[in-house]
CSV table of C-alpha atoms and ligand atoms in Angstrom, one decimal:
chain,number,residue,atom,x,y,z
L,1,MET,CA,4.3,-227.5,181.2
L,2,GLY,CA,3.5,-231.3,181.8
L,3,TYR,CA,4.7,-234.8,180.7
L,4,LYS,CA,4.1,-237.1,177.7
L,5,VAL,CA,2.9,-240.4,179.4
L,6,VAL,CA,2.3,-243.7,178.1
L,7,VAL,CA,0.2,-246.5,180.1
L,8,ALA,CA,0.7,-249.7,178.8
L,9,GLY,CA,-1.7,-252.4,179.6
L,10,ALA,CA,-4.6,-249.7,179.5
L,11,THR,CA,-7.3,-252.4,179.1
L,12,GLY,CA,-6.3,-254.5,182.3
L,13,ASN,CA,-7.5,-254.1,186.1
L,14,VAL,CA,-4.2,-252.3,186.9
L,15,GLY,CA,-4.0,-250.1,183.7
L,16,ARG,CA,-7.5,-248.8,183.8
L,17,GLU,CA,-7.0,-247.8,187.4
L,18,MET,CA,-3.8,-246.0,186.3
L,19,LEU,CA,-5.4,-243.8,184.0
L,20,ASN,CA,-8.3,-243.2,186.6
L,21,ILE,CA,-5.3,-242.2,189.5
L,22,LEU,CA,-3.6,-240.0,186.6
L,23,ALA,CA,-7.0,-238.1,186.2
L,24,GLU,CA,-7.8,-238.0,189.9
L,25,ARG,CA,-4.3,-237.0,191.0
L,26,GLU,CA,-4.4,-234.3,187.9
L,27,PHE,CA,-0.8,-235.7,187.0
L,28,PRO,CA,0.6,-232.7,184.7
L,29,ILE,CA,0.2,-234.3,181.5
L,30,ASP,CA,0.7,-233.0,178.0
L,31,ASP,CA,0.0,-236.0,175.9
L,32,ILE,CA,-1.1,-239.6,177.0
L,33,ALA,CA,-1.3,-242.8,174.9
L,34,ALA,CA,-3.1,-245.8,176.2
L,35,LEU,CA,-1.5,-249.1,174.9
L,36,ALA,CA,-2.5,-252.5,174.9
L,37,SER,CA,-2.2,-255.7,172.7
L,38,ARG,CA,-3.4,-255.8,169.1
L,39,ARG,CA,-6.1,-257.7,169.8
L,40,SER,CA,-7.6,-254.7,172.0
L,41,LEU,CA,-6.6,-252.1,168.9
L,42,GLY,CA,-9.4,-249.4,169.2
L,43,THR,CA,-10.8,-250.5,172.6
L,44,GLU,CA,-12.1,-247.2,174.5
L,45,VAL,CA,-10.8,-246.7,177.9
L,46,SER,CA,-11.6,-243.7,180.1
L,47,PHE,CA,-9.1,-240.8,181.2
L,48,GLY,CA,-10.9,-238.6,183.4
L,49,ASP,CA,-13.5,-237.1,181.1
L,50,ARG,CA,-12.0,-238.0,177.9
L,51,THR,CA,-12.2,-241.5,176.2
L,52,LEU,CA,-8.9,-242.7,174.6
L,53,LYS,CA,-8.8,-245.6,172.1
L,54,THR,CA,-6.0,-248.0,172.7
L,55,GLN,CA,-3.2,-248.5,170.4
L,56,ASP,CA,-0.9,-251.6,169.8
L,57,LEU,CA,1.9,-251.8,171.9
L,58,GLU,CA,3.9,-253.7,169.3
L,59,ALA,CA,4.0,-250.7,166.8
L,60,PHE,CA,4.3,-248.1,169.2
L,61,ASP,CA,7.6,-245.6,169.2
L,62,PHE,CA,8.3,-244.6,172.4
L,63,THR,CA,10.7,-241.9,171.2
L,64,GLY,CA,9.8,-238.5,172.9
L,65,TRP,CA,7.5,-239.9,175.5
L,66,ASP,CA,8.9,-239.0,179.1
L,67,ILE,CA,7.3,-241.9,181.4
L,68,ALA,CA,5.8,-245.4,180.6
L,69,LEU,CA,3.7,-246.8,183.2
L,70,PHE,CA,3.7,-250.7,182.5
L,71,ALA,CA,0.9,-253.1,183.5
L,72,ILE,CA,1.5,-256.2,181.1
L,73,GLY,CA,2.9,-258.9,182.9
L,74,SER,CA,6.5,-260.2,182.9
L,75,ASP,CA,6.8,-262.0,179.4
L,76,ALA,CA,5.6,-258.8,177.7
L,77,THR,CA,7.6,-256.4,179.9
L,78,LYS,CA,10.8,-258.3,179.0
L,79,GLU,CA,10.2,-257.5,175.4
L,80,TYR,CA,8.9,-253.8,175.6
L,81,ALA,CA,10.3,-252.2,178.7
L,82,PRO,CA,14.0,-252.5,177.1
L,83,LYS,CA,12.9,-250.8,174.1
L,84,ALA,CA,10.8,-248.1,175.8
L,85,ALA,CA,13.6,-247.3,178.2
L,86,ALA,CA,16.1,-247.3,175.2
L,87,ALA,CA,14.3,-244.8,173.5
L,88,GLY,CA,14.7,-242.5,176.3
L,89,CYS,CA,11.4,-243.0,178.3
L,90,VAL,CA,11.4,-243.9,181.9
L,91,VAL,CA,9.7,-247.3,182.8
L,92,ILE,CA,7.5,-247.8,185.7
L,93,ASP,CA,7.1,-251.5,185.9
L,94,ASN,CA,4.3,-253.4,187.6
L,95,SER,CA,5.7,-256.9,186.9
L,96,SER,CA,8.1,-258.6,188.9
L,97,LEU,CA,10.7,-258.9,186.2
L,98,TYR,CA,13.0,-256.1,187.2
L,99,ARG,CA,12.1,-256.0,191.0
L,100,TYR,CA,15.2,-257.8,192.1
L,101,ASP,CA,17.6,-256.5,189.5
L,102,PRO,CA,20.4,-254.3,191.9
L,103,ASP,CA,20.5,-251.8,188.8
L,104,VAL,CA,16.7,-251.1,189.3
L,105,PRO,CA,15.1,-249.2,192.3
L,106,LEU,CA,12.2,-250.8,193.9
L,107,VAL,CA,10.1,-248.0,195.3
L,108,VAL,CA,7.4,-247.3,197.5
L,109,PRO,CA,7.5,-243.6,197.9
L,110,GLU,CA,6.1,-243.2,201.6
L,111,VAL,CA,9.3,-245.5,202.1
L,112,ASN,CA,12.3,-245.0,200.1
L,113,ALA,CA,11.4,-242.1,197.8
L,114,ALA,CA,15.0,-241.6,197.3
L,115,ALA,CA,15.9,-244.5,195.7
L,116,VAL,CA,13.9,-243.2,192.8
L,117,ASP,CA,17.3,-241.3,191.8
L,118,GLY,CA,18.9,-244.7,190.8
L,119,TYR,CA,16.6,-245.0,188.0
L,120,ALA,CA,18.9,-243.8,185.2
L,121,LYS,CA,21.3,-247.1,185.3
L,122,LYS,CA,18.5,-249.1,183.3
L,123,ASN,CA,15.8,-246.2,182.8
L,124,ILE,CA,13.6,-248.6,184.9
L,125,ILE,CA,11.7,-248.3,188.1
L,126,ALA,CA,9.9,-251.2,189.5
L,127,ASN,CA,6.5,-251.1,191.5
L,128,PRO,CA,6.7,-253.9,194.5
L,129,ASN,CA,4.1,-256.6,194.7
L,130,CYS,CA,0.6,-255.7,196.0
L,131,SER,CA,0.9,-257.3,199.5
L,132,THR,CA,4.3,-255.9,200.0
L,133,ALA,CA,3.7,-252.5,199.0
L,134,GLN,CA,0.7,-251.9,201.7
L,135,MET,CA,2.7,-253.8,204.3
L,136,VAL,CA,6.0,-251.8,204.3
L,137,VAL,CA,3.9,-248.8,204.3
L,138,ALA,CA,2.8,-249.7,207.8
L,139,LEU,CA,6.3,-251.3,208.9
L,140,LYS,CA,8.5,-248.1,208.1
L,141,PRO,CA,7.1,-245.8,210.7
L,142,LEU,CA,7.5,-248.4,213.2
L,143,HIS,CA,10.7,-249.5,212.2
L,144,ASP,CA,12.3,-246.3,212.7
L,145,ARG,CA,11.0,-245.9,216.0
L,146,ALA,CA,11.7,-249.4,217.4
L,147,LYS,CA,13.6,-251.2,214.7
L,148,ILE,CA,11.8,-254.2,213.4
L,149,LYS,CA,13.5,-257.7,214.3
L,150,ARG,CA,10.9,-260.1,212.4
L,151,VAL,CA,7.6,-260.0,210.8
L,152,VAL,CA,5.2,-263.0,210.7
L,153,VAL,CA,2.4,-262.2,208.1
L,154,SER,CA,-0.7,-263.9,206.8
L,155,THR,CA,-2.4,-262.5,203.6
L,156,TYR,CA,-6.1,-262.5,202.6
L,157,GLN,CA,-5.6,-261.5,198.7
L,158,ALA,CA,-8.4,-260.3,196.5
L,159,THR,CA,-8.9,-262.3,193.2
L,160,SER,CA,-8.3,-258.9,191.0
L,161,GLY,CA,-4.6,-259.6,192.2
L,162,ALA,CA,-4.7,-262.3,189.5
L,163,GLY,CA,-6.0,-259.8,186.8
L,164,LYS,CA,-9.1,-259.9,185.0
L,165,GLU,CA,-9.3,-263.6,184.6
L,166,GLY,CA,-9.2,-263.8,188.4
L,167,VAL,CA,-12.2,-261.7,188.7
L,168,ASP,CA,-14.2,-263.3,186.0
L,169,GLU,CA,-13.4,-266.8,187.5
L,170,LEU,CA,-14.8,-265.5,191.1
L,171,TRP,CA,-17.8,-264.1,189.4
L,172,ASP,CA,-18.5,-266.9,186.8
L,173,GLN,CA,-18.0,-269.7,189.7
L,174,THR,CA,-20.4,-267.6,192.3
L,175,LYS,CA,-23.1,-267.5,190.0
L,176,ALA,CA,-22.6,-271.4,189.2
L,177,ILE,CA,-23.2,-272.1,193.0
L,178,TYR,CA,-26.7,-270.8,192.5
L,179,ASN,CA,-27.1,-272.7,189.1
L,180,PRO,CA,-25.4,-275.9,189.2
L,181,THR,CA,-26.0,-276.9,186.0
L,182,ASP,CA,-23.5,-274.2,184.8
L,183,GLU,CA,-20.3,-275.8,186.3
L,184,VAL,CA,-17.1,-273.5,186.1
L,185,PRO,CA,-13.9,-275.6,186.7
L,186,PRO,CA,-10.8,-273.7,188.2
L,187,LYS,CA,-8.6,-272.5,185.5
L,188,LYS,CA,-7.1,-269.3,186.7
L,189,PHE,CA,-6.7,-270.7,190.4
L,190,GLN,CA,-5.9,-274.0,191.6
L,191,LYS,CA,-8.9,-274.9,193.2
L,192,GLN,CA,-12.5,-273.4,193.3
L,193,ILE,CA,-12.1,-269.9,194.6
L,194,ALA,CA,-16.0,-268.8,195.3
L,195,PHE,CA,-16.9,-269.7,198.8
L,196,ASN,CA,-13.5,-271.1,199.7
L,197,VAL,CA,-10.0,-269.7,200.2
L,198,ILE,CA,-6.8,-271.1,198.6
L,199,PRO,CA,-3.1,-271.3,200.5
L,200,HIS,CA,-1.2,-270.7,197.1
L,201,ILE,CA,-0.6,-267.8,195.2
L,202,ASP,CA,2.2,-268.3,192.4
L,203,SER,CA,4.3,-271.3,191.9
L,204,PHE,CA,6.0,-273.5,194.7
L,205,MET,CA,9.5,-272.8,195.7
L,206,GLU,CA,11.9,-275.8,196.5
L,207,ASP,CA,11.6,-274.8,200.3
L,208,GLY,CA,7.8,-275.3,200.4
L,209,SER,CA,7.2,-271.5,200.6
L,210,THR,CA,5.4,-270.2,197.4
L,211,LYS,CA,6.8,-267.2,195.1
L,212,GLU,CA,4.5,-264.7,196.1
L,213,GLU,CA,5.4,-265.5,200.0
L,214,TRP,CA,9.2,-265.4,198.7
L,215,LYS,CA,8.7,-261.9,197.1
L,216,MET,CA,7.2,-260.5,200.4
L,217,VAL,CA,10.3,-261.5,202.0
L,218,VAL,CA,12.8,-260.1,199.3
L,219,GLU,CA,11.2,-256.9,198.4
L,220,THR,CA,10.6,-255.9,202.2
L,221,LYS,CA,14.3,-256.4,202.8
L,222,LYS,CA,15.2,-254.3,199.4
L,223,ILE,CA,12.6,-251.3,200.4
L,224,VAL,CA,12.8,-251.2,204.2
L,225,ASP,CA,15.9,-252.9,205.4
L,226,PRO,CA,17.8,-256.1,204.8
L,227,GLY,CA,18.3,-256.9,208.6
L,228,ILE,CA,14.6,-257.6,208.8
L,229,LYS,CA,13.2,-261.1,208.9
L,230,VAL,CA,9.9,-261.9,207.3
L,231,THR,CA,8.0,-265.1,207.2
L,232,ALA,CA,4.6,-265.3,205.2
L,233,THR,CA,1.7,-267.5,204.2
L,234,CYS,CA,-0.2,-265.8,201.5
L,235,VAL,CA,-4.0,-266.9,200.8
L,236,ARG,CA,-6.3,-266.3,197.8
L,237,VAL,CA,-9.7,-265.5,199.2
L,238,PRO,CA,-13.0,-264.7,197.3
L,239,VAL,CA,-12.9,-260.8,197.2
L,240,PHE,CA,-12.9,-259.0,194.3
L,241,VAL,CA,-10.8,-256.0,195.6
L,242,GLY,CA,-8.9,-255.2,198.5
L,243,HIS,CA,-5.9,-257.3,199.9
L,244,ALA,CA,-5.8,-257.7,204.0
L,245,GLU,CA,-3.0,-258.8,206.0
L,246,SER,CA,-2.5,-260.2,209.7
L,247,ILE,CA,0.6,-259.0,210.7
L,248,ASN,CA,2.7,-259.7,213.9
L,249,ILE,CA,6.0,-257.7,214.1
L,250,GLU,CA,9.0,-258.1,217.0
L,251,PHE,CA,10.7,-255.2,217.7
L,252,GLU,CA,14.4,-254.5,219.1
L,253,ASP,CA,12.8,-252.0,221.7
L,254,HIS,CA,9.7,-251.9,223.3
L,255,LEU,CA,6.9,-250.1,221.7
L,256,ASP,CA,3.6,-249.6,223.5
L,257,GLU,CA,0.5,-250.1,221.6
L,258,ASP,CA,-0.7,-246.5,222.4
L,259,GLU,CA,2.5,-245.1,220.9
L,260,ALA,CA,2.4,-247.3,217.8
L,261,ARG,CA,-1.0,-246.0,217.0
L,262,ASP,CA,0.0,-242.4,217.3
L,263,ILE,CA,2.9,-243.1,215.1
L,264,LEU,CA,0.8,-244.8,212.6
L,265,ARG,CA,-2.1,-242.0,212.6
L,266,GLU,CA,1.1,-239.4,211.8
L,267,ALA,CA,2.7,-241.8,208.7
L,268,PRO,CA,2.1,-240.8,205.5
L,269,GLY,CA,-0.5,-243.0,203.3
L,270,ILE,CA,-1.8,-244.3,206.3
L,271,MET,CA,-5.3,-244.1,208.0
L,272,VAL,CA,-6.0,-245.6,211.4
L,273,ILE,CA,-9.6,-246.9,212.4
L,274,ASP,CA,-9.1,-248.7,215.3
L,275,LYS,CA,-12.0,-248.9,217.8
L,276,ARG,CA,-12.3,-251.7,220.1
L,277,GLU,CA,-16.2,-252.2,219.3
L,278,ASP,CA,-18.2,-254.1,216.8
L,279,GLY,CA,-17.4,-252.7,213.2
L,280,GLY,CA,-14.5,-250.8,214.5
L,281,TYR,CA,-12.0,-251.9,211.9
L,282,VAL,CA,-11.8,-251.8,208.0
L,283,THR,CA,-12.5,-254.5,205.8
L,284,PRO,CA,-11.4,-254.9,201.8
L,285,VAL,CA,-14.9,-253.7,200.4
L,286,GLU,CA,-14.5,-250.6,202.5
L,287,CYS,CA,-10.8,-249.5,201.2
L,288,VAL,CA,-11.9,-250.1,197.6
L,289,GLY,CA,-11.0,-246.9,195.4
L,290,ASP,CA,-9.3,-245.4,198.3
L,291,PHE,CA,-5.6,-244.1,198.3
L,292,ALA,CA,-4.9,-245.1,201.8
L,293,THR,CA,-3.4,-248.2,203.7
L,294,PHE,CA,-5.7,-248.7,206.6
L,295,ILE,CA,-4.5,-250.0,209.6
L,296,SER,CA,-6.7,-251.7,212.5
L,297,ARG,CA,-6.7,-254.0,215.6
L,298,ILE,CA,-3.5,-252.3,216.8
L,299,ARG,CA,-2.7,-254.5,220.1
L,300,GLN,CA,0.3,-256.0,221.9
L,301,ASP,CA,1.5,-259.4,221.6
L,302,SER,CA,2.1,-260.5,225.3
L,303,THR,CA,3.9,-263.7,224.2
L,304,ILE,CA,7.2,-261.9,223.4
L,305,ASP,CA,8.9,-259.2,225.0
L,306,ASN,CA,8.4,-256.5,222.1
L,307,GLY,CA,5.8,-257.5,220.0
L,308,LEU,CA,2.6,-256.0,218.3
L,309,ASN,CA,-0.3,-257.4,216.3
L,310,LEU,CA,-2.1,-255.4,213.8
L,311,TRP,CA,-4.6,-255.7,210.8
L,312,CYS,CA,-3.6,-254.0,207.5
L,313,VAL,CA,-6.1,-253.4,204.5
L,314,SER,CA,-5.7,-251.6,201.3
L,315,ASP,CA,-6.9,-251.6,197.3
L,316,ASN,CA,-4.5,-254.0,195.8
L,317,LEU,CA,-5.2,-252.4,192.4
L,318,ARG,CA,-4.4,-249.0,193.8
L,319,LYS,CA,-1.7,-249.0,196.7
L,320,GLY,CA,-0.9,-252.4,195.3
L,321,ALA,CA,-0.2,-251.5,191.8
L,322,ALA,CA,-1.4,-248.2,189.9
L,323,LEU,CA,-1.4,-245.6,192.9
L,324,ASN,CA,2.1,-246.9,193.8
L,325,ALA,CA,3.1,-246.4,190.3
L,326,VAL,CA,2.0,-243.2,189.8
L,327,GLN,CA,3.4,-241.7,193.0
L,328,ILE,CA,6.4,-243.2,191.8
L,329,ALA,CA,6.1,-241.0,188.7
L,330,GLU,CA,5.3,-237.9,190.9
L,331,THR,CA,8.4,-238.5,192.8
L,332,LEU,CA,10.4,-239.0,189.6
L,333,CYS,CA,9.3,-235.6,188.0
L,334,ASN,CA,9.7,-233.8,191.6
L,335,ARG,CA,13.2,-235.1,192.3
L,336,VAL,CA,14.6,-235.5,188.6
L,337,LEU,CA,12.6,-234.7,185.5
L,338,LYS,CA,11.7,-231.4,186.4
L,339,LYS,CA,9.5,-229.2,183.9
L,340,GLY,CA,8.5,-225.7,183.7
F,401,LIG,N1,-3.7,-257.0,190.1
F,401,LIG,C1,-2.7,-256.5,191.1
F,401,LIG,O1,-3.4,-256.2,192.0
F,401,LIG,C2,-1.4,-256.2,190.7
F,401,LIG,C3,-0.8,-256.0,191.8
F,401,LIG,C4,0.7,-255.6,191.4
F,401,LIG,C5,1.4,-255.9,190.4
F,401,LIG,N2,0.4,-256.3,189.4
F,401,LIG,C6,1.1,-256.7,187.8
F,401,LIG,O2,0.5,-255.7,186.9
F,401,LIG,C7,0.3,-256.3,185.5
F,401,LIG,C8,-0.9,-256.4,184.9
F,401,LIG,O3,-1.8,-256.8,185.9
F,401,LIG,P1,-3.4,-256.7,185.7
F,401,LIG,O4,-4.1,-257.3,187.0
F,401,LIG,O5,-3.8,-255.4,185.1
F,401,LIG,O6,-3.7,-257.6,184.6
F,401,LIG,P2,-4.8,-258.0,183.7
F,401,LIG,O7,-6.3,-257.5,184.0
F,401,LIG,O8,-5.1,-259.4,183.0
F,401,LIG,O9,-4.6,-257.0,182.3
F,401,LIG,C9,-3.1,-257.3,181.6
F,401,LIG,C10,-3.0,-256.2,180.6
F,401,LIG,O10,-1.7,-256.3,179.8
F,401,LIG,C11,-2.1,-256.4,178.2
F,401,LIG,N3,-0.8,-257.2,177.6
F,401,LIG,C12,-0.7,-258.6,178.1
F,401,LIG,N4,0.1,-259.0,177.2
F,401,LIG,C13,0.5,-258.0,176.3
F,401,LIG,C14,1.1,-258.2,175.1
F,401,LIG,N5,1.9,-259.2,174.8
F,401,LIG,N6,1.4,-257.0,174.3
F,401,LIG,C15,0.4,-255.8,175.2
F,401,LIG,N7,-0.2,-255.5,175.9
F,401,LIG,C16,-0.5,-257.1,176.6
F,401,LIG,C17,-3.4,-256.4,178.2
F,401,LIG,O11,-4.0,-256.2,177.1
F,401,LIG,P3,-5.1,-256.9,176.3
F,401,LIG,O12,-6.5,-256.6,177.1
F,401,LIG,O13,-5.1,-256.6,175.0
F,401,LIG,O14,-5.0,-258.3,176.4
F,401,LIG,C18,-4.0,-256.0,179.4
F,401,LIG,O15,-4.2,-254.6,179.1
F,401,LIG,C19,1.2,-257.7,186.1
F,401,LIG,O16,2.5,-257.8,185.7
F,401,LIG,C20,0.9,-258.1,187.3
F,401,LIG,O17,1.5,-258.7,187.8
F,401,LIG,C21,-0.8,-256.5,189.7
């Protein structure tokens, strides 16, 4: 016996990946509904070898549906997630709306699967920000061994992290570089993204950091350990898919780079590719379509007593969003909503 599953935002970057991943991982599904806004009514989306027609989220009745994977942004989530939850359907949400709500678990299954059990207070589970998700998968096994005190992270984030419009803007501006009569001014991003990098993602906070940077701090504390100090610089780069991160970690106890490599090799969700030779590391284009978070360039930081540096790359639409949401759904089904 399977589950009745809804994907809301099925025409978007994340929603399409959710459908792909549900099919790839053979999630036990009895019935599936693909939802988007009314303007996309009837748009065809793929689900394995089937084609689904999208329905209007506004008119959809969630009664009798088990799980809804939401990827529609905070404004629409605010309107529709409470409706779905009140109808008895558990919402797994990709927006930032509920991430910091103490009554909503924020889950990365490799790190804090048991937190899923707290879903019942609101019938909602939150999925973290894409940059946080891949980083905490790498931090958790190292934290369990040597207790992390502080993390300094710089991100190199793909344009697909800003939705369909972000991908289109990079594509259109790149073409326009070769055909200057077709000038494409910045719209989704603050400055030209083609052949450039932009140290600004989401809005500015009072202390000069951005909301994206703040999210990495707060979410890491909620998912891994409130005692970990995090400072982040988040940068948009002209890559379509795949976020990369340079992570510097300071530990309470000494952790040798070889032991760290062995720990990460054994850790769930991680693939270590770390050869000290040309090309012996992973770059964003190589992680596209993969489930793993890839770790490379593991090395001691000799400027502090107990420090390590590493390079972390993952498909932002997968581990950073759709895959993590499907893994949460799998965890929920295995731990709580058991059927058959
Ligand atoms: N991309 C990432 O790396 C990433 C990572 C983590 C979390 N997220 C979060 O996931 C969500 C979706 O991101 P995305 O990249 O997939 O965006 P996207 O490509 O722009 O897609 C947005 C989706 O939401 C639907 N939608 C928007 N407003 C709606 C409304 N009022 N009613 C019904 N459907 C509506 C759109 O439907 P139409 O096509 O009909 O407009 C579309 O299916 C966002 O909350 C984002 O913050 C994204």
